[in-house]
XYZ file of C-alpha atoms in Angstrom:
403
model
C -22.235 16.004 -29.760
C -25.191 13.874 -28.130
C -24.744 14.155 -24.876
C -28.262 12.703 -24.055
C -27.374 8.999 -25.648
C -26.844 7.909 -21.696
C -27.246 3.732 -22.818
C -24.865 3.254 -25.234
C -23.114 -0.129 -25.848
C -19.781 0.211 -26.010
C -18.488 -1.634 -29.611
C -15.030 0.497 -29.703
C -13.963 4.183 -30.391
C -14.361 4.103 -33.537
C -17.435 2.893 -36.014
C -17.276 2.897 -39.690
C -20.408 2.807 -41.211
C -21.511 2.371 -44.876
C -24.158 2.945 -47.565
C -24.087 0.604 -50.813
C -26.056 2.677 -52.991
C -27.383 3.217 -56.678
C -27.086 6.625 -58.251
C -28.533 6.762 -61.880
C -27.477 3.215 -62.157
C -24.321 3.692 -60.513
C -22.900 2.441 -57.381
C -22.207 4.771 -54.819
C -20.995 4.247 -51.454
C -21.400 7.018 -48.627
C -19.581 6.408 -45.519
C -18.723 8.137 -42.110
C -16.691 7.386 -39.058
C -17.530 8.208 -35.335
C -15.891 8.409 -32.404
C -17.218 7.668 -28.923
C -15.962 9.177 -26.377
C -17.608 8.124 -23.190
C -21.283 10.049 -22.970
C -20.811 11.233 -26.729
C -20.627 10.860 -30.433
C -18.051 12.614 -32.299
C -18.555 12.799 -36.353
C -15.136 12.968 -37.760
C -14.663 11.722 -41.423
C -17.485 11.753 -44.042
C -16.398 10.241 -47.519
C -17.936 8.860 -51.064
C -16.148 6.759 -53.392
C -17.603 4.952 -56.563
C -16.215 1.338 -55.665
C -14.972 -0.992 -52.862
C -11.502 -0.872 -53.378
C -11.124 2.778 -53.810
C -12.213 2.934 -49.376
C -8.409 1.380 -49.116
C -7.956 5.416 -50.289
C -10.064 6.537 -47.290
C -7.723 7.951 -44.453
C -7.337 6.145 -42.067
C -8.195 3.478 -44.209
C -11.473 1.054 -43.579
C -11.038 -2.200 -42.360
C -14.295 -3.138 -40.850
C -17.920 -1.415 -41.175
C -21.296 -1.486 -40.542
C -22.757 -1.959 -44.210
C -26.435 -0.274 -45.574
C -27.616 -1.699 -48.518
C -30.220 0.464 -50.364
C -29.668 -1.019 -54.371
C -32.498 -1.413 -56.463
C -32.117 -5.401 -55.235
C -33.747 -4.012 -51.798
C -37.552 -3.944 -51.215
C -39.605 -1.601 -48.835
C -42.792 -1.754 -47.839
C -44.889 0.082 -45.746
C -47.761 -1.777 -43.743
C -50.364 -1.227 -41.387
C -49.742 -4.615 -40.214
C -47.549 -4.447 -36.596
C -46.997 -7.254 -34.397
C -44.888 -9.958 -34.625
C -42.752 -10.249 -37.551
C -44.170 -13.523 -38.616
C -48.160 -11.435 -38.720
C -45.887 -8.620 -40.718
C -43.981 -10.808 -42.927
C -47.544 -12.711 -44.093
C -49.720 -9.417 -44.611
C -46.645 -7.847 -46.425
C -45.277 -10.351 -48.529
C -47.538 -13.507 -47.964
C -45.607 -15.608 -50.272
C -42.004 -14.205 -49.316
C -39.300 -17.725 -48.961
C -37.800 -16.676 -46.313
C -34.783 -19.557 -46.920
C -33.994 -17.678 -49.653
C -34.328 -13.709 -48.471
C -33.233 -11.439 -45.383
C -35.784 -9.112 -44.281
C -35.612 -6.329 -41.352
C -38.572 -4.464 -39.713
C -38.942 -1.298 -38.435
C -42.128 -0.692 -36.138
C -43.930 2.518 -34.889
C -46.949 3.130 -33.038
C -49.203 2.559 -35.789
C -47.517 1.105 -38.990
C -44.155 -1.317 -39.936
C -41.577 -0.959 -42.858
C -40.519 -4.006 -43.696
C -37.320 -4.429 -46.196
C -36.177 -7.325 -47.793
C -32.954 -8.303 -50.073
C -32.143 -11.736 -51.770
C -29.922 -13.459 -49.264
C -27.564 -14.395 -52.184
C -26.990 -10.764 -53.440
C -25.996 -9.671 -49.484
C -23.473 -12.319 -49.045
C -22.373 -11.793 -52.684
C -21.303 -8.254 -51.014
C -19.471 -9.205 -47.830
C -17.340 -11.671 -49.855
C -16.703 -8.631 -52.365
C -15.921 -6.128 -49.447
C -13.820 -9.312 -47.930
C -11.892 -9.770 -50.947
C -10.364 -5.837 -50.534
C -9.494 -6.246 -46.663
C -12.841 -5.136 -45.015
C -14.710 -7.113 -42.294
C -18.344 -6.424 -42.132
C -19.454 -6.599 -38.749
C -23.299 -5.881 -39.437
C -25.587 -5.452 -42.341
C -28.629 -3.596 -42.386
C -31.453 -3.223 -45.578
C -33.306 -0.239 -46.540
C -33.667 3.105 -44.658
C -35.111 1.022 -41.385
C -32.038 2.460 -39.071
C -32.920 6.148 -40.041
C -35.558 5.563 -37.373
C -32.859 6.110 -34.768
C -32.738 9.963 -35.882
C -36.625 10.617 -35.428
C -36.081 11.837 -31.578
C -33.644 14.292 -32.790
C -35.193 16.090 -35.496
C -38.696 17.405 -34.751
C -41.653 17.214 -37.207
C -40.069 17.258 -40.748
C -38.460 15.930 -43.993
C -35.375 13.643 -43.911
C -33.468 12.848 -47.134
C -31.143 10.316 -47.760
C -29.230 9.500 -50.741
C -31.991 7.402 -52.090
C -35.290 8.557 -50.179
C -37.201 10.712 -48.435
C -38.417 10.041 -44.239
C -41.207 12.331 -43.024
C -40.731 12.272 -39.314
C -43.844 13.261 -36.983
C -43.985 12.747 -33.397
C -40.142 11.236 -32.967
C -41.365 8.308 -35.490
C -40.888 7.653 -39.245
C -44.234 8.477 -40.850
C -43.771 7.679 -44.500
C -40.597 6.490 -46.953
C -41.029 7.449 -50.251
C -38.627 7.632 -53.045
C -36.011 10.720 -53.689
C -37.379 12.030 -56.885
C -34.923 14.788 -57.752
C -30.759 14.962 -56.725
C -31.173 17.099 -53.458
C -28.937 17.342 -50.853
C -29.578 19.169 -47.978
C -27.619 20.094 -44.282
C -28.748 19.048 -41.412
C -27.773 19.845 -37.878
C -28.394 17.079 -35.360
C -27.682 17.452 -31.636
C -24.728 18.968 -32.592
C -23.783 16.913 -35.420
C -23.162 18.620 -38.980
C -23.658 16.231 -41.576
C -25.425 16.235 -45.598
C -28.398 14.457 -46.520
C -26.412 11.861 -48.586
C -24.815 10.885 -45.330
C -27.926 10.655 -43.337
C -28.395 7.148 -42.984
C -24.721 6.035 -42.335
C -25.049 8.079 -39.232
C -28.001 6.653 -38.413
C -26.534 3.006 -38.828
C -23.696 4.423 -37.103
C -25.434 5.496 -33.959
C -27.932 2.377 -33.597
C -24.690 0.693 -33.070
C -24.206 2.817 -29.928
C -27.662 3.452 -28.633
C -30.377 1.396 -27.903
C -33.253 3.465 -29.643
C -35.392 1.883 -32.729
C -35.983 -1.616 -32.375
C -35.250 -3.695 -35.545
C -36.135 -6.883 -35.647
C -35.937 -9.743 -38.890
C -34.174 -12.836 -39.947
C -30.833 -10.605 -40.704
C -30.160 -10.547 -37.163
C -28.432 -13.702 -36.550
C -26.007 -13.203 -39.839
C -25.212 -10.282 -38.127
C -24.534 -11.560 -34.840
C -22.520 -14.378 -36.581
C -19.886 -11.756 -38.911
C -20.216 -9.866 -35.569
C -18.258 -13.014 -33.985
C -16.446 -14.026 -36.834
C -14.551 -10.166 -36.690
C -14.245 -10.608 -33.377
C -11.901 -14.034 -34.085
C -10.229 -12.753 -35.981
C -9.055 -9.220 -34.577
C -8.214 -11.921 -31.212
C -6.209 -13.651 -33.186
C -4.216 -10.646 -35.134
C -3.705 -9.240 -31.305
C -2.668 -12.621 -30.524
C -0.093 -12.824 -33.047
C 1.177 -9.188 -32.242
C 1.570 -10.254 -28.833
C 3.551 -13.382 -30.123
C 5.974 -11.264 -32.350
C 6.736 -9.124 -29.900
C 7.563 -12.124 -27.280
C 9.842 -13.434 -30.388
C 11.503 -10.395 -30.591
C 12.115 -9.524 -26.984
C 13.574 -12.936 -26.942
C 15.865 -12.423 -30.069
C 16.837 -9.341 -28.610
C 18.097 -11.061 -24.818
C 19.768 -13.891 -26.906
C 21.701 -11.153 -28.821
C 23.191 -9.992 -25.266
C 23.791 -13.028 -23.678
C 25.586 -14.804 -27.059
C 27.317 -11.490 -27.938
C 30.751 -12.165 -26.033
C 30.922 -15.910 -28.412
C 30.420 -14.241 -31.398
C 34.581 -14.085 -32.055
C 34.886 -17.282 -31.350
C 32.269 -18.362 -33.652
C 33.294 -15.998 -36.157
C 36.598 -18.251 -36.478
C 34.699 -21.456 -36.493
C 33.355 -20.029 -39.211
C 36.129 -19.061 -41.094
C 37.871 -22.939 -40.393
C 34.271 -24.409 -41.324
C 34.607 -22.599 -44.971
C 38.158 -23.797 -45.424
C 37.435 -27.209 -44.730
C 34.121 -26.749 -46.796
C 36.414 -25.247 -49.852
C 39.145 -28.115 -49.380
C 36.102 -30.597 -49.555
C 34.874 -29.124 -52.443
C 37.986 -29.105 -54.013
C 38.411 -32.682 -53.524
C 35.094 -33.645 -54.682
C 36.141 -31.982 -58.481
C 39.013 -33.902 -58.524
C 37.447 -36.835 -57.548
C 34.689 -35.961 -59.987
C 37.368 -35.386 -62.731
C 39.244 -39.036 -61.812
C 35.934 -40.625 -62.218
C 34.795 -39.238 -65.684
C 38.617 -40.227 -66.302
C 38.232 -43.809 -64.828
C 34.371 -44.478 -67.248
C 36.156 -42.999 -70.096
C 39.197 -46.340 -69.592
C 36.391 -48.384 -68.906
C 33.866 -47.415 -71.560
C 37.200 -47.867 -74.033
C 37.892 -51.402 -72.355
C 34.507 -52.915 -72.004
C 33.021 -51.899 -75.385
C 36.288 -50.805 -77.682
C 38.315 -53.705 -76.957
C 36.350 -56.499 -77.730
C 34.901 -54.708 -80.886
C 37.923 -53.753 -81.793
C 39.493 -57.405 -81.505
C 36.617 -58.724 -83.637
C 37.301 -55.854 -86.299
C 41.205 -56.431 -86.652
C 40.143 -60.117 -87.189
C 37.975 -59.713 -90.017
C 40.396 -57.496 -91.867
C 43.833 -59.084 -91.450
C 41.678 -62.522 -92.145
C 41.266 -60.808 -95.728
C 44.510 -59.659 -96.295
C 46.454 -60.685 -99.157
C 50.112 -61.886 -98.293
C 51.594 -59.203 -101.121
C 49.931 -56.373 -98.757
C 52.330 -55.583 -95.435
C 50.412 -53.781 -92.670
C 52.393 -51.140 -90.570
C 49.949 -49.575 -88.320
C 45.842 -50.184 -87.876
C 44.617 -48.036 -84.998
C 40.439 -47.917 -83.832
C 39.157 -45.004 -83.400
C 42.415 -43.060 -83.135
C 42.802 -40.028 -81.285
C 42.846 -36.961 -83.340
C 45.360 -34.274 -80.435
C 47.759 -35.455 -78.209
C 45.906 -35.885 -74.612
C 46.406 -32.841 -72.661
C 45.832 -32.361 -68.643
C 42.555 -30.727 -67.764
C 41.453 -31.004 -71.514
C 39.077 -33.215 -72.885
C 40.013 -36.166 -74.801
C 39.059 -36.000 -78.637
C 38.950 -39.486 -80.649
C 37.614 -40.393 -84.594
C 35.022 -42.014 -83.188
C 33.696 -45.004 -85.930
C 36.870 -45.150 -87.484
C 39.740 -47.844 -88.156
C 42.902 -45.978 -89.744
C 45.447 -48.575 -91.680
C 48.449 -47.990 -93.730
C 51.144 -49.936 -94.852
C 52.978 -51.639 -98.502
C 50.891 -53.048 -101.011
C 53.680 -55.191 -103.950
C 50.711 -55.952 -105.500
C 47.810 -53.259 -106.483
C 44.964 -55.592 -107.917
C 45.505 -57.153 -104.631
C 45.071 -54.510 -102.477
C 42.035 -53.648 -105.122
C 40.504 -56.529 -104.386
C 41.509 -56.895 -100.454
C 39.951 -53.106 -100.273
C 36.748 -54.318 -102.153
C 36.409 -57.397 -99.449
C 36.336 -54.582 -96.785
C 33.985 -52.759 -98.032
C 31.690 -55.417 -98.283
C 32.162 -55.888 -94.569
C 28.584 -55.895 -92.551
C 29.915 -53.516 -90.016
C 31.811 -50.941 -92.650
C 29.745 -48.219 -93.980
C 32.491 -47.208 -96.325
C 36.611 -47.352 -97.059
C 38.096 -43.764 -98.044
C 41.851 -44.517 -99.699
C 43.659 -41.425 -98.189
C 47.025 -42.051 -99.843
C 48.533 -44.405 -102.489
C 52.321 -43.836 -103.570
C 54.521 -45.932 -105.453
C 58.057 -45.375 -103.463
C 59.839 -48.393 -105.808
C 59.358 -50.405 -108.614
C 57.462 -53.246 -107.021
C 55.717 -51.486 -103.762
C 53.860 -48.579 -102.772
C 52.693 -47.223 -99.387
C 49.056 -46.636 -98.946
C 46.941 -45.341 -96.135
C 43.327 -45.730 -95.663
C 40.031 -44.936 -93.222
C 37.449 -47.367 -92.819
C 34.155 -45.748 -91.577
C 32.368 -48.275 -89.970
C 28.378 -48.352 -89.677
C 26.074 -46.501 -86.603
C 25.078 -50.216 -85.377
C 28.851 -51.279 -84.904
C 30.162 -48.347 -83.005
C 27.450 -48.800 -80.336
């Protein structure tokens, strides 16, 4: 525990804090959550995963964090240079555009390590952690916050998962880079934790205390995601709150309405027998009006075709050929109830007596040579005396006459 962190800022009771890292080439991410309880820090999870969507694995699962980035797309620079961050910034980096990079600065007594990251790539990577479920709340760049571990660990050698801090006199005193994979234990004020796991701490417990002063343009993006979580964890406790006022309500309609539901049970029950009745009547009025086009369809375009086709062929009809019955479009089954109704659609059927047969050759020929017939088909031709002979025959009349 740290017991001796006495100005602390109260953020929560819990802090999740991680480090987007390369290892060999390879992303990395090192992360730990701590607990604050009152006067002290309690270190109770440390994890690594390889990407961002593999934290939703981490129990109890990360949903907002404080975020390290230490990616070959960060710069750091040490500098004799201290002051203001505008004197820093132009002995550092003198041509640096600031529009289009973050930058954070950490300052001792007698030298400043400055870190800077393309402003692009960092809000490329709170839009990536967005897009799996996790707020970031604050970014930080480099190894800057592992400054806020120098009062705690005497004169040495502090590695990270990509560096190495000497620390002399309770202040950084160099950064240089982690040559060789080596993780080390450290114990600090109580706290157990591995080298690789160093500087989420350290992120972790700037955002309680108030040691190691970091200053840079990154400070207002941070105090704006800061607010932005803030709306939006208001609004999801809003919401809560509202559900649970629906329900409660649901719940004291249920008891008062209870004794009516009987009684609108049975409504119910009439209310589908009148629907089904309704229903019922709809079909039948659905079946009368097919019915009632099919009469009319027949009437308005059958008739008067019909008319005009008798015409032309009893208007070529010999007087030694007797007609008996010439039906359009007959039907081919006796109509049925409930069955649909079946016609020789295109067709005129005639039979009759013919006394003659090169007339009713040459009457059949005239029909035939009929604009609207596409064809005569002579079904049946029997002599039944010496003078006369039935005959039945199907005129197919053309696509343009039947429409």
């Amino acid at each position: 525990m740290i017991a001796r962190l006495l100005s602390y800022r109260p953020l929560g009771t819990k802090i999740y804090s991680l480090e987007h890292s390369d290892q060999e080439g390879t992303l990395c991410i090192q992360g730990v959550v701590v607990h604050q309880k009152k006067e002290e820090i309690d270190l109770t999870t440390q994890f690594t995963v390889a990407t961002i969507k593999e934290l939703k694995t981490v129990s109890p699962p990360v949903k907002k964090a404080r975020l390290t980035l230490t990616t070959e797309e960060v710069l750091l620079k040490q500098s004799p240079q201290t002051g203001t961050d505008t004197e820093i910034i132009a002995a550092t980096y003198p041509n640096l555009d600031l529009d289009a990079f973050y930058y954070q600065i950490l300052q001792t007594g007698t030298q400043s390590y400055i870190a800077i990251c393309r402003k692009a790539y960092v809000e490329e990577l709170i839009r990536a952690y967005r897009v799996q479920g996790i707020y970031i709340e604050d970014v930080s760049l480099g190894v800057t916050n592992i400054g806020v571990l120098a009062p705690y660990c005497g004169d040495t050698q502090l590695y990270t998962q990509t560096a190495v801090v000497g620390i002399r006199n309770k202040e950084v005193e160099f950064v240089a880079e982690k040559e060789a994979s080596v993780v080390e234990t450290y114990e600090i004020e109580s706290l157990r934790v591995p080298s690789t796991h160093t500087l989420p701490l350290a992120t972790a417990i700037r955002a309680i205390t108030a040691t190691a002063t970091i200053t840079g343009n990154l400070e207002d993006r941070n105090k704006n995601l800061t607010r932005v979580y803030q709306e939006v964890a208001t609004f999801k406790k809003i919401a809560q709150y509202g559900i649970g006022v629906l329900l409660v309500s649901l719940l004291i309609n249920f008891f008062v309405f209870n004794s009516n539901y009987k009684q609108w049970q049975s409504l119910q029950e009439t209310l589908q027998v009148y629907t089904n009745q309704q229903e019922s009547i709809k079909q039948q009025q659905t079946v009368v009006a097919n019915k009632e086009a099919i009469v009319k369809s027949i009437l308005a375009t059958g008739f008067s075709k019909s008319s005009y086709f008798m015409d032309q062929l009893i208007y070529r009809i010999p007087s030694t050929v007797l007609l008996n019955t010439c039906m359009y479009q007959p039907l081919r089954k006796t109509i049925h109830p409930g069955k649909p109704i079946h016609i020789d659609q295109g067709e005129i059927r005639v039979s009759g007596t013919a006394i003659d047969k090169q007339d009713f050759t040459n009457w059949v020929a005239a029909i035939e040579g009929l604009d609207f017939v596409r064809k005569t088909t002579i079904i049946s031709y029997g002599v039944q005396q010496k003078n006369s002979a039935d005959f039945e025959l199907i005129i197919n009349l053309t696509d343009d006459a039947t429409h």
